[in-house]
Coordinates of C-alpha atoms in Angstrom, one line a residue:
D1 CA 0.0 0.0 0.0
L2 CA 1.6 3.3 -1.1
D3 CA -0.8 5.5 0.9
E4 CA 1.4 7.3 3.5
G5 CA -1.3 9.3 5.3
P6 CA -2.1 13.1 5.2
L7 CA -0.4 15.3 2.6
P8 CA 2.1 18.0 3.8
L9 CA 1.3 21.7 3.6
G10 CA 2.2 23.3 0.2
V11 CA 1.7 20.1 -1.9
P12 CA 0.8 21.1 -5.4
D13 CA -2.9 20.5 -6.3
D14 CA -2.1 18.0 -9.2
I15 CA -0.2 15.8 -6.7
A16 CA -2.7 16.3 -3.9
T17 CA -5.6 15.1 -6.1
R18 CA -4.0 11.8 -7.1
G19 CA -5.7 10.0 -4.2
G20 CA -5.0 6.4 -3.7
V21 CA -2.7 4.5 -6.0
D22 CA -3.9 1.3 -7.7
E23 CA -1.1 0.4 -10.2
V24 CA 0.4 -3.0 -11.1
F25 CA 3.4 -4.0 -13.2
H26 CA 4.2 -7.4 -14.7
T27 CA 7.8 -8.2 -15.4
G28 CA 9.7 -11.2 -16.8
A29 CA 13.2 -12.0 -17.8
L30 CA 15.3 -14.5 -19.7
F31 CA 19.0 -14.8 -19.4
L32 CA 21.3 -16.8 -21.7
E33 CA 25.0 -17.3 -21.1
D34 CA 27.8 -19.4 -22.7
E35 CA 31.5 -19.9 -22.1
L36 CA 34.0 -20.5 -24.8
A37 CA 37.5 -21.7 -24.0
L38 CA 39.9 -19.7 -26.2
H39 CA 43.0 -21.3 -24.6
E40 CA 43.6 -23.6 -21.6
R41 CA 44.0 -20.4 -19.5
V42 CA 41.6 -18.0 -21.3
S43 CA 37.9 -18.1 -21.7
L44 CA 35.2 -15.8 -23.2
L45 CA 31.8 -15.5 -21.5
A46 CA 29.0 -14.0 -23.4
G47 CA 25.4 -13.5 -22.2
I48 CA 22.3 -11.6 -23.0
R49 CA 19.3 -10.7 -20.8
L50 CA 15.9 -10.0 -22.3
E51 CA 13.6 -8.2 -19.9
E52 CA 9.9 -7.6 -20.5
H53 CA 8.1 -4.9 -18.5
S54 CA 4.3 -4.4 -18.9
E55 CA 4.7 -0.6 -18.7
F56 CA 8.0 -0.1 -20.6
G57 CA 8.3 -3.0 -23.1
L58 CA 11.3 -5.1 -24.0
A59 CA 14.9 -4.4 -23.3
W60 CA 18.0 -6.4 -24.6
M61 CA 21.1 -6.2 -22.4
P62 CA 24.2 -7.9 -23.7
Q63 CA 27.2 -8.7 -21.5
I64 CA 30.7 -10.0 -22.5
A65 CA 33.7 -11.0 -20.3
L66 CA 37.2 -12.3 -20.9
M67 CA 38.7 -14.3 -18.0
G68 CA 42.3 -15.4 -17.8
K69 CA 44.3 -17.6 -15.4
P70 CA 47.9 -16.5 -15.9
H71 CA 48.9 -18.5 -12.8
A72 CA 47.3 -21.2 -10.7
T73 CA 46.7 -18.7 -7.9
V74 CA 45.7 -15.6 -10.0
T75 CA 42.5 -15.0 -12.0
T76 CA 41.9 -11.9 -14.2
R77 CA 38.6 -10.6 -15.6
V78 CA 37.6 -7.8 -18.0
S79 CA 33.9 -7.3 -18.8
W80 CA 31.5 -5.0 -20.7
G81 CA 27.8 -4.8 -20.5
M82 CA 24.6 -2.8 -21.1
N83 CA 22.2 -2.3 -18.2
Q84 CA 18.7 -0.9 -17.7
R85 CA 16.8 0.1 -14.6
S86 CA 13.0 0.6 -14.8
P87 CA 11.3 2.9 -12.3
T88 CA 9.5 1.1 -9.5
L89 CA 5.9 1.6 -8.5
K90 CA 7.2 3.8 -5.6
D91 CA 9.4 5.8 -8.0
L92 CA 6.4 6.6 -10.2
Y93 CA 3.4 6.8 -7.8
Q94 CA 4.6 7.4 -4.2
P95 CA 2.2 9.9 -2.6
P96 CA 4.0 12.9 -1.1
V97 CA 5.7 12.0 2.2
P98 CA 6.7 14.9 4.5
Q99 CA 10.4 15.1 5.5
L100 CA 12.0 17.1 8.3
D101 CA 8.7 18.3 9.8
N102 CA 7.3 19.3 6.5
A103 CA 10.4 21.2 5.3
Y104 CA 10.1 19.3 2.1
F105 CA 8.4 16.2 0.7
L106 CA 9.3 13.2 -1.4
A107 CA 6.8 12.1 -4.1
G108 CA 6.8 9.8 -7.1
N109 CA 7.1 11.1 -10.6
P110 CA 4.8 9.3 -13.2
E111 CA 6.9 10.9 -16.0
L112 CA 10.0 8.8 -15.3
E113 CA 11.4 6.4 -18.0
P114 CA 13.8 3.5 -17.7
E115 CA 17.5 4.5 -17.2
S116 CA 20.1 2.8 -19.4
S117 CA 23.9 2.6 -18.8
T118 CA 27.0 0.9 -20.1
S119 CA 29.5 -0.6 -17.7
W120 CA 33.1 -1.7 -17.8
R121 CA 34.7 -3.9 -15.1
A122 CA 38.2 -5.2 -14.6
G123 CA 39.7 -7.2 -11.7
V124 CA 42.4 -9.4 -10.4
E125 CA 42.0 -12.1 -7.8
W126 CA 44.8 -13.8 -5.9
T127 CA 44.3 -16.9 -3.7
P128 CA 47.7 -18.0 -2.4
R129 CA 46.5 -21.4 -1.2
D130 CA 43.3 -23.5 -1.3
W131 CA 42.6 -22.6 2.4
A132 CA 43.7 -19.0 2.2
T133 CA 41.4 -15.9 2.0
R134 CA 41.0 -14.6 -1.5
R135 CA 42.4 -11.1 -2.2
A136 CA 40.8 -9.0 -4.9
L137 CA 41.4 -5.7 -6.7
S138 CA 38.7 -4.4 -9.0
W139 CA 37.8 -1.4 -11.0
S140 CA 34.4 -0.5 -12.6
Q141 CA 33.0 2.4 -14.6
R142 CA 29.4 3.0 -15.5
R143 CA 28.3 5.6 -18.0
C144 CA 24.7 6.8 -18.1
P145 CA 23.7 8.9 -21.0
S146 CA 21.6 12.0 -20.4
S147 CA 18.0 11.2 -19.9
K148 CA 14.6 12.7 -19.4
N149 CA 14.9 11.6 -15.7
E150 CA 17.6 14.2 -14.9
A151 CA 16.5 17.3 -12.9
S152 CA 16.5 20.5 -14.8

């Protein structure tokens, strides 16, 4: 139930007249992945995720990674992928909720659209012995193109 009680003072009329929220989403996803050994110490992993959202439609998100084992105790990884995050029911339809004794309020925005991004990741793992704790060093970068969801 998204109803959070009485509205704070100063809430714009168009938000205040929304009333109760009765919205439903249906989502489904399919993920396929395969690994191809390029060499005894190098493999390529490729995958794709198909996500269906009743409000926002279909989205294809490919992923690809290269994994190497230069030494018995060391594993390296590099990957690239596309991502998407659809707004939740709360993101879209949350009735205004007062914050800091009505100093401001948080509310959903029904104009939001899914956000897309592209990510790169790289990492190295070192496990000196079978019983030893794994040590890892990783780096990641995510780029989100400008979207309608950004504040003006």
